Short mmCIF file of C-alpha atoms in Angstrom, two decimals:
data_model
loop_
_atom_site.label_atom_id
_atom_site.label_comp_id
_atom_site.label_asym_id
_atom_site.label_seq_id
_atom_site.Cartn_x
_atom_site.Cartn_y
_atom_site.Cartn_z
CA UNK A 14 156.13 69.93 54.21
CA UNK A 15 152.91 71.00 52.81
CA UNK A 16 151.06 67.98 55.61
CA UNK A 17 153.26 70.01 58.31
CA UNK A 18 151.51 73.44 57.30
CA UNK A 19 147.92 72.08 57.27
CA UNK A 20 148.67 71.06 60.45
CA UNK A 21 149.90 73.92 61.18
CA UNK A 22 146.86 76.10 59.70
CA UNK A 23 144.38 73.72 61.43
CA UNK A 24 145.74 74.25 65.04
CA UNK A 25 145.89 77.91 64.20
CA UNK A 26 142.30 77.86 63.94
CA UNK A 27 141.26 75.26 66.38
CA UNK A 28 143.12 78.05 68.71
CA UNK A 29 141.04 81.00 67.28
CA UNK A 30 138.06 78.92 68.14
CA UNK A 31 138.91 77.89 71.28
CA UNK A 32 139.52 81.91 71.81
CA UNK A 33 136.52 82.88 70.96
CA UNK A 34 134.70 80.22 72.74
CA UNK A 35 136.22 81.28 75.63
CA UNK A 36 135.60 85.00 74.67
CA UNK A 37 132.18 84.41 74.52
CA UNK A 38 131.84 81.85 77.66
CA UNK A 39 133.51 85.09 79.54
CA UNK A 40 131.23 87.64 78.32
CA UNK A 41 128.62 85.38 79.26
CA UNK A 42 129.77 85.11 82.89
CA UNK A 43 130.21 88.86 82.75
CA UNK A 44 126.40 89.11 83.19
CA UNK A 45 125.34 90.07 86.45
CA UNK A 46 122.34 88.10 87.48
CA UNK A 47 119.65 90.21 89.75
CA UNK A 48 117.26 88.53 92.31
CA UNK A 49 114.19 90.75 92.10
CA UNK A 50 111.56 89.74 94.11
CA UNK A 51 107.78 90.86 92.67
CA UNK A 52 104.48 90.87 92.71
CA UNK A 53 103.82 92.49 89.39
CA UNK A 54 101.11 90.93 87.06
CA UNK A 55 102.73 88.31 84.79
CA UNK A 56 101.35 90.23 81.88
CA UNK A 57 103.51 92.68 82.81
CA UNK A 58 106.93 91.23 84.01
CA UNK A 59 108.19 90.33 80.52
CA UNK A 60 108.06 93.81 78.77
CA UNK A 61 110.44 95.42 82.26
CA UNK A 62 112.86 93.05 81.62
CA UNK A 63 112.99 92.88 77.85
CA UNK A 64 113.36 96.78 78.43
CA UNK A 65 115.80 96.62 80.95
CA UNK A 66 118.28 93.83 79.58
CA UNK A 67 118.03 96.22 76.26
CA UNK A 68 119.39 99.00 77.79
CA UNK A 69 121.55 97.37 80.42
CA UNK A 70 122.75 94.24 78.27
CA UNK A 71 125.47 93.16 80.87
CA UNK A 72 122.64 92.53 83.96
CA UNK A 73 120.04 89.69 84.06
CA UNK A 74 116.90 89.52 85.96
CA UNK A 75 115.59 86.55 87.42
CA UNK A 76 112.11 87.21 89.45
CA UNK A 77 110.40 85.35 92.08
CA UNK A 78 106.68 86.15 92.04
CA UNK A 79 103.78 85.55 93.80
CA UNK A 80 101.12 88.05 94.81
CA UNK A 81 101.84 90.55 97.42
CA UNK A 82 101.05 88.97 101.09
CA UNK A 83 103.21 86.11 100.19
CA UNK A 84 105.94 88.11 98.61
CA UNK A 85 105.91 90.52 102.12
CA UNK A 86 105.83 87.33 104.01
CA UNK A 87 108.80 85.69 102.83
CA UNK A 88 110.76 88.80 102.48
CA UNK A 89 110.04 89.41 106.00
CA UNK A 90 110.84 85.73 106.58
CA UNK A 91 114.53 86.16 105.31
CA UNK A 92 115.39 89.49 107.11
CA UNK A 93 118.35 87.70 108.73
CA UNK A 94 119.43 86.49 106.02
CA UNK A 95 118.15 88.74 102.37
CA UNK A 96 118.43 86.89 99.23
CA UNK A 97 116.91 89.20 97.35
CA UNK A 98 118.52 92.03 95.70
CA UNK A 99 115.61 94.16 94.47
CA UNK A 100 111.66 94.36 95.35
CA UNK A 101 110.02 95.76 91.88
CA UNK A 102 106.19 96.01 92.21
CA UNK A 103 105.57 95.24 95.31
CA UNK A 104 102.83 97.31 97.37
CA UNK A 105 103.93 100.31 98.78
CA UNK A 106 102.34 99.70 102.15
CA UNK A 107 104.64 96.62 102.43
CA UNK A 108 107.93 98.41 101.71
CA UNK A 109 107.00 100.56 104.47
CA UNK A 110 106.75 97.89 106.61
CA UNK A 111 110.24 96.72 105.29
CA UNK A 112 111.33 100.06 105.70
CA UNK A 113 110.50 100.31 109.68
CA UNK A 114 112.09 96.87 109.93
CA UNK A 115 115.27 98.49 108.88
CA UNK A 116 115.46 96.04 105.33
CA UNK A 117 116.05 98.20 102.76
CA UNK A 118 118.26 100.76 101.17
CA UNK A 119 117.51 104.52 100.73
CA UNK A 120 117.78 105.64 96.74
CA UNK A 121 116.93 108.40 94.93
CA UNK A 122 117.13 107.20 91.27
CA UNK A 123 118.11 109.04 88.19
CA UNK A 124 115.50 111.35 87.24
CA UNK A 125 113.72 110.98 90.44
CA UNK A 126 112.59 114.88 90.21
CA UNK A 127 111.07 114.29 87.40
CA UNK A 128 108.21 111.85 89.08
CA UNK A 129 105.11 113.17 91.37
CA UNK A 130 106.30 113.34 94.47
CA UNK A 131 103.15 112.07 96.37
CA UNK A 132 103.82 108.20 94.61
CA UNK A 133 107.39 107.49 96.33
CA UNK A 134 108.54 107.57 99.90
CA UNK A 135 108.41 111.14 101.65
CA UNK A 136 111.46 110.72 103.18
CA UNK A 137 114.98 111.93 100.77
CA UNK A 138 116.71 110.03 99.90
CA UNK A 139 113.38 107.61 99.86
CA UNK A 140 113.47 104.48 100.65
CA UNK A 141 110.84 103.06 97.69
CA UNK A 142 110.01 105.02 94.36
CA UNK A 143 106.56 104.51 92.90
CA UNK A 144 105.73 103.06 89.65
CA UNK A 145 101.97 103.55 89.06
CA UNK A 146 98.79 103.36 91.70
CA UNK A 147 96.41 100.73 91.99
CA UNK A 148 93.16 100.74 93.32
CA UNK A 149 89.68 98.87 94.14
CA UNK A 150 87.23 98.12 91.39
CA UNK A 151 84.35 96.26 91.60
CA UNK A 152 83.62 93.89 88.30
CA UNK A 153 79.79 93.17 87.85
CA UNK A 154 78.72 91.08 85.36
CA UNK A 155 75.54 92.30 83.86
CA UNK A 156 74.18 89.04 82.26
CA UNK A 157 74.34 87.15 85.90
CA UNK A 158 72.87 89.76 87.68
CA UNK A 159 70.04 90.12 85.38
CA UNK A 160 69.21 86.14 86.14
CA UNK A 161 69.49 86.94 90.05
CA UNK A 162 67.71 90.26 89.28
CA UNK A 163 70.43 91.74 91.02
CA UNK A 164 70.46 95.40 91.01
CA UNK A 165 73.86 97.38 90.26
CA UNK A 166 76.01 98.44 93.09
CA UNK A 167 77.27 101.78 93.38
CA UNK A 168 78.36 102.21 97.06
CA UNK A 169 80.53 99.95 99.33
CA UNK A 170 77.30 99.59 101.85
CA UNK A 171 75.30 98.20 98.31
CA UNK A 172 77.05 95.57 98.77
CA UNK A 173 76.38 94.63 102.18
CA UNK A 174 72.58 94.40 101.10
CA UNK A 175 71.16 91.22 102.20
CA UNK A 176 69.88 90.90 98.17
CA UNK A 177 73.87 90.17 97.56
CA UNK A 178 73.98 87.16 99.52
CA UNK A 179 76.12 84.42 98.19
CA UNK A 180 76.80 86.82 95.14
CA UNK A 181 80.37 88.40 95.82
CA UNK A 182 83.77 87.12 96.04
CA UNK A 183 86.83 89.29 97.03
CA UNK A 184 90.77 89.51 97.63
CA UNK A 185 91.81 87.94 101.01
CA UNK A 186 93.90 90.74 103.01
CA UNK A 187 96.72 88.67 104.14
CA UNK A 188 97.20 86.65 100.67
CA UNK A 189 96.57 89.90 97.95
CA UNK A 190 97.54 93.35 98.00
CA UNK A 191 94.38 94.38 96.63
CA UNK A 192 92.49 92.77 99.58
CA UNK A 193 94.18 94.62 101.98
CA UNK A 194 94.08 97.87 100.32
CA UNK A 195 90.20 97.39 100.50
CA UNK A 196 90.31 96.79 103.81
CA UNK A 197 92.76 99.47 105.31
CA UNK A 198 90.55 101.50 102.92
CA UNK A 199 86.82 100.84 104.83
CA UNK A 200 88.67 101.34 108.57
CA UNK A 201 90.56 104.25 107.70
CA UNK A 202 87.25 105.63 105.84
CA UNK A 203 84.87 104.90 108.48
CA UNK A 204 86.75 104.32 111.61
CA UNK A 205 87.52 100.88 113.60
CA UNK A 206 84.06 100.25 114.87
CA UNK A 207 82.06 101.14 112.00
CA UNK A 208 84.53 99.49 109.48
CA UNK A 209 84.69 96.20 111.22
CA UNK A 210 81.06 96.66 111.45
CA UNK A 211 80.46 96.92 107.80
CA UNK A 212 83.19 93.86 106.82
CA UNK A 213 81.16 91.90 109.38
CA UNK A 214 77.61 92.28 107.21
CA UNK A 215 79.81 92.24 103.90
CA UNK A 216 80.80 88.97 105.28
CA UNK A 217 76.85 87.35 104.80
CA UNK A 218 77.40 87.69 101.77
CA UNK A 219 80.89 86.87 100.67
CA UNK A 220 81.28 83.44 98.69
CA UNK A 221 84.64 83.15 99.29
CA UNK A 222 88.01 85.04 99.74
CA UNK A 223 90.63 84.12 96.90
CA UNK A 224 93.82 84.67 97.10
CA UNK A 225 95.01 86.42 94.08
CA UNK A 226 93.68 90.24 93.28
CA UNK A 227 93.40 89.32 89.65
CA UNK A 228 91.03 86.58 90.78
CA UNK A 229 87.49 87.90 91.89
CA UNK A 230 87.65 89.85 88.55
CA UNK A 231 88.27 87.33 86.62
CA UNK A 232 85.66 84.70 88.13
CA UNK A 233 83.14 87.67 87.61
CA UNK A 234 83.55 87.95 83.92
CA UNK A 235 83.51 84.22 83.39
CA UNK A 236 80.13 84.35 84.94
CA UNK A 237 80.94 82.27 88.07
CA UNK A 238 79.82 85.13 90.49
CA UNK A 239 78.48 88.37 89.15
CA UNK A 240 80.20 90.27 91.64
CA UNK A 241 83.96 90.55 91.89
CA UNK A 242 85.96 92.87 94.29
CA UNK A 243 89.10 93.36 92.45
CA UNK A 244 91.51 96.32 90.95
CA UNK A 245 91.57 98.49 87.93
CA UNK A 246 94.22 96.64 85.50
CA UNK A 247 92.74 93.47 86.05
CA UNK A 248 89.29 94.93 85.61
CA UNK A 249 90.57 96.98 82.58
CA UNK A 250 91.81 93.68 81.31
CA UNK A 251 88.74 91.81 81.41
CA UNK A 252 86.68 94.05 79.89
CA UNK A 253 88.60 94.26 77.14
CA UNK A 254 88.34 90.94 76.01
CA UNK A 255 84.92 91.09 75.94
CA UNK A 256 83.34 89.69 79.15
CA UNK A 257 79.88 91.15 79.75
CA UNK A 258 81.35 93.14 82.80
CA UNK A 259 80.77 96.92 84.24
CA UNK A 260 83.19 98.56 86.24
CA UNK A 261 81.85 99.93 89.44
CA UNK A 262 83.96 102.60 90.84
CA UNK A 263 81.99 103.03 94.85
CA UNK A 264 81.54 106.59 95.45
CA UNK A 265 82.48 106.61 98.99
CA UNK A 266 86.02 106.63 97.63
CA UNK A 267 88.41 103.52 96.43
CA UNK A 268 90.89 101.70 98.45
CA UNK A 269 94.96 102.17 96.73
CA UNK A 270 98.12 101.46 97.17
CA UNK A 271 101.00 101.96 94.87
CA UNK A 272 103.59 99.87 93.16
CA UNK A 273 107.12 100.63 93.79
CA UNK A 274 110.72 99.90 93.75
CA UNK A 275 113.28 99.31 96.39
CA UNK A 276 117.10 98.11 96.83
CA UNK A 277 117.19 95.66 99.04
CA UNK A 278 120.16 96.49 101.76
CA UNK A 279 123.04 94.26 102.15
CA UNK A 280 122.82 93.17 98.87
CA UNK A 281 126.41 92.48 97.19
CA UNK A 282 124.64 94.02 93.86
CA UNK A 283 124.51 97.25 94.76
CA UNK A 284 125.55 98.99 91.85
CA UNK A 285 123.52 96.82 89.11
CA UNK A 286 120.55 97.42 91.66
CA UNK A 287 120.68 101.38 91.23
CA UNK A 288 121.21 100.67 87.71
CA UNK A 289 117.59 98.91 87.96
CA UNK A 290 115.95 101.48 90.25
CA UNK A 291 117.17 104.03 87.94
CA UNK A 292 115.60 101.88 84.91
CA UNK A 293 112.38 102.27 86.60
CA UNK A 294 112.00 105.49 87.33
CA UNK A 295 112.23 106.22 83.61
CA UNK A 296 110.16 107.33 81.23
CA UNK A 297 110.80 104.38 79.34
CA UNK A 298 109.88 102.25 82.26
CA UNK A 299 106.75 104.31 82.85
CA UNK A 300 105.59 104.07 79.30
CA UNK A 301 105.69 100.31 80.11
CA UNK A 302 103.82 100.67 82.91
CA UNK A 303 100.87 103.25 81.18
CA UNK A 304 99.36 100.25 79.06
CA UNK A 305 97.47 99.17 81.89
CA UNK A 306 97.57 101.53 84.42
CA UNK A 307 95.74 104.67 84.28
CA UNK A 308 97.92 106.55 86.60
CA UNK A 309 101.60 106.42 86.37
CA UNK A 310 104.38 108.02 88.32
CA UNK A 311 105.92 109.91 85.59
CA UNK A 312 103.64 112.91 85.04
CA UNK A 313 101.71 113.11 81.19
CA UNK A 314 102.53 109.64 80.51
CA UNK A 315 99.49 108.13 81.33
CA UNK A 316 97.02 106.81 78.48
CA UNK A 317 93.36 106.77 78.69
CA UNK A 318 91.64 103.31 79.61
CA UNK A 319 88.72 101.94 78.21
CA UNK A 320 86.11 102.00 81.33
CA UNK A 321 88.41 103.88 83.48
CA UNK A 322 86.73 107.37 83.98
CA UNK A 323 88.85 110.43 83.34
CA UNK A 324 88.81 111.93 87.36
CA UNK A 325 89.67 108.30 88.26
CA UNK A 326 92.99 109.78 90.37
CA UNK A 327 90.02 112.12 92.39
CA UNK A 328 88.00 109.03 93.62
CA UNK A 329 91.18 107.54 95.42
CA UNK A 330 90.20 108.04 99.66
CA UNK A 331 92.63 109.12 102.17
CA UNK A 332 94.65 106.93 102.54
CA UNK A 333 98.08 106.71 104.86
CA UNK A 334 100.47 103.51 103.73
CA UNK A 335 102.46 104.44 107.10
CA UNK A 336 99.79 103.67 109.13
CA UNK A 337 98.45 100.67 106.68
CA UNK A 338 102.18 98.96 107.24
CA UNK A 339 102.31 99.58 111.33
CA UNK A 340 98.77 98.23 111.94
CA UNK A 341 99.02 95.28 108.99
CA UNK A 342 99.86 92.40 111.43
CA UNK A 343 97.09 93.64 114.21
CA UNK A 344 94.39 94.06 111.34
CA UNK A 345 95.63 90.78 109.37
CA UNK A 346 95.11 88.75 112.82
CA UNK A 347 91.98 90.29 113.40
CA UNK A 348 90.38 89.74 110.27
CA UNK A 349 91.15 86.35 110.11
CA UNK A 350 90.00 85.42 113.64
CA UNK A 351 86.33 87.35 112.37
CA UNK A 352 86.55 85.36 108.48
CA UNK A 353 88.74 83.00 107.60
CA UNK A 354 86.16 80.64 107.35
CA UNK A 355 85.18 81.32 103.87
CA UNK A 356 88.74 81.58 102.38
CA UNK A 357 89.35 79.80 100.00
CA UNK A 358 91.74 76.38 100.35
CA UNK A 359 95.58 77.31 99.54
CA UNK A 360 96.81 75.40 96.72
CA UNK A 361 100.44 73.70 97.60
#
């Protein structure tokens, strides 16, 4: 009798086990896993989710990154066929090209009216919401350009100075956001002509193209060019651990474009997707966002950056992401016909 009720105990809780197992295995399937595609820094991408998955414990995200020519690319490469269900960070110019292509999904997030306006899509509901603006910086490293008694730059046309030569290396357009911020940024500022005009001499003295925004700023603080044509969080960055770097802000105005969210349409996640959009037009989200970027959708949330100057938002040019996304193929094809010869090899 007393063997028959141990048995009896022990399948009771082999059962309760098994129960919860498959209580837990079920919760587990419960979570709803998001394909966001991204070109945020990798610095970055851990503290979104962390904060997202916190406050939205039932959703997963899983990115796909790569930097923001390749990202545009390969989004524009699936439009048949979408796999992904968001596009966080990705440059604003390019979801306005996937915009006109009819891609994605018109939103206006929770708390929307509380961001600036002029960061998101014009149109209401918009079609991508801005998460911070990112422009052109120009990393010079002091101790290398003393040895080439190189003279600091302060203009865009400084560096097209034939004393330069062999000195700079910058973003390539097709590959980096950055890149082609810069260069929408020089023909919208100076007109066609005179912008391809000033590429072309910039060109004598380019090193190489990289492809990776982070890249030129990096290479200049590690002292293997003194000049690097980058963008203000990786220049931020770079500084701050220690490298002997200035940060050049040209005053004929700096190239920007701004990261931003979008749902992607058609996707079968469409309610866990506004859940995300919503998540990053928060404060929370833009608090994230403020610890290296110096200006931030979300008004007064902004922190101040060492070697950022304080009327950094008043140097940005005129710039018109509508007219950067319907010209990027034309511009893309021409600037590689006049310099691709100096890009650098594409790793596999």
């Amino acid at each position: 009798m007393n063997s028959s009720k141990g048995i009896r105990r022990l399948s009771t809780a082999l059962c309760a086990t098994a129960l919860a197992f498959a209580l837990t295995g079920a919760s587990a399937q419960q979570k709803t896993t998001l394909l966001v595609y991204t070109a945020l820094e990798t610095d970055a991408m851990k503290l979104y989710k962390d904060g997202f998955e916190k406050a939205n414990p039932d959703i997963e995200i899983r990115w796909v990154r790569d930097s923001t020519g390749i990202v545009t690319a390969k989004l524009l490469a699936e439009k048949a066929n979408p796999q992904a269900d968001v596009v966080a960070g990705l440059a604003a110019s390019s979801l306005a090209l996937l915009d006109q292509e009819g891609m994605l999904a018109a939103y206006e997030p929770k708390g929307f009216k509380e961001l600036t306006p002029a960061y998101s899509d014009s149109a209401r509901p918009p079609a991508w919401v801005g998460m911070d603006v990112w422009a052109a910086t120009i990393c010079f490293n002091t101790v290398e350009a003393q040895k080439r008694g190189l003279p600091k730059p302060e203009t865009w046309k400084d560096l097209a100075k034939p004393v330069y030569k062999g000195a700079i290396v910058m973003p390539h357009p097709a590959s980096s956001g950055t890149g082609y911020l810069d260069v929408a940024a020089w023909l919208q500022m100076w007109g066609e002509n005179d912008g391809w005009k000033y590429m072309d001499a910039l060109h004598e003295n380019i090193a190489q193209y990289v492809h990776s925004g982070s890249k030129p700023c990096k290479q200049a603080g590690a002292g293997e060019f003194p000049i690097g044509i980058s963008f203000e969080f990786r220049a931020h960055q770079v500084k701050k651990s220690g490298a002997p770097v200035e940060l050049v802000f040209p005053k004929e105005g700096l190239g920007w474009d701004i990261e931003a969210t979008s749902i992607m349409k058609g996707t079968k996640k469409m309610e866990q997707a506004k859940r995300l959009a919503d998540w990053m037009a928060s404060k929370e989200a833009n608090q994230v966002t403020s610890n290296w970027w110096a200006v931030v959708a979300y008004p007064g949330v902004a922190k101040k950056l060492e070697g950022i100057p304080e009327n950094y938002e008043k140097l940005l040019s005129k710039n018109d992401l509508n007219w950067s996304a319907k010209n990027r193929d034309r511009i893309l094809k021409e600037w590689s016909k006049r310099y691709d010869g100096k890009s650098e090899a594409k790793s596999n």
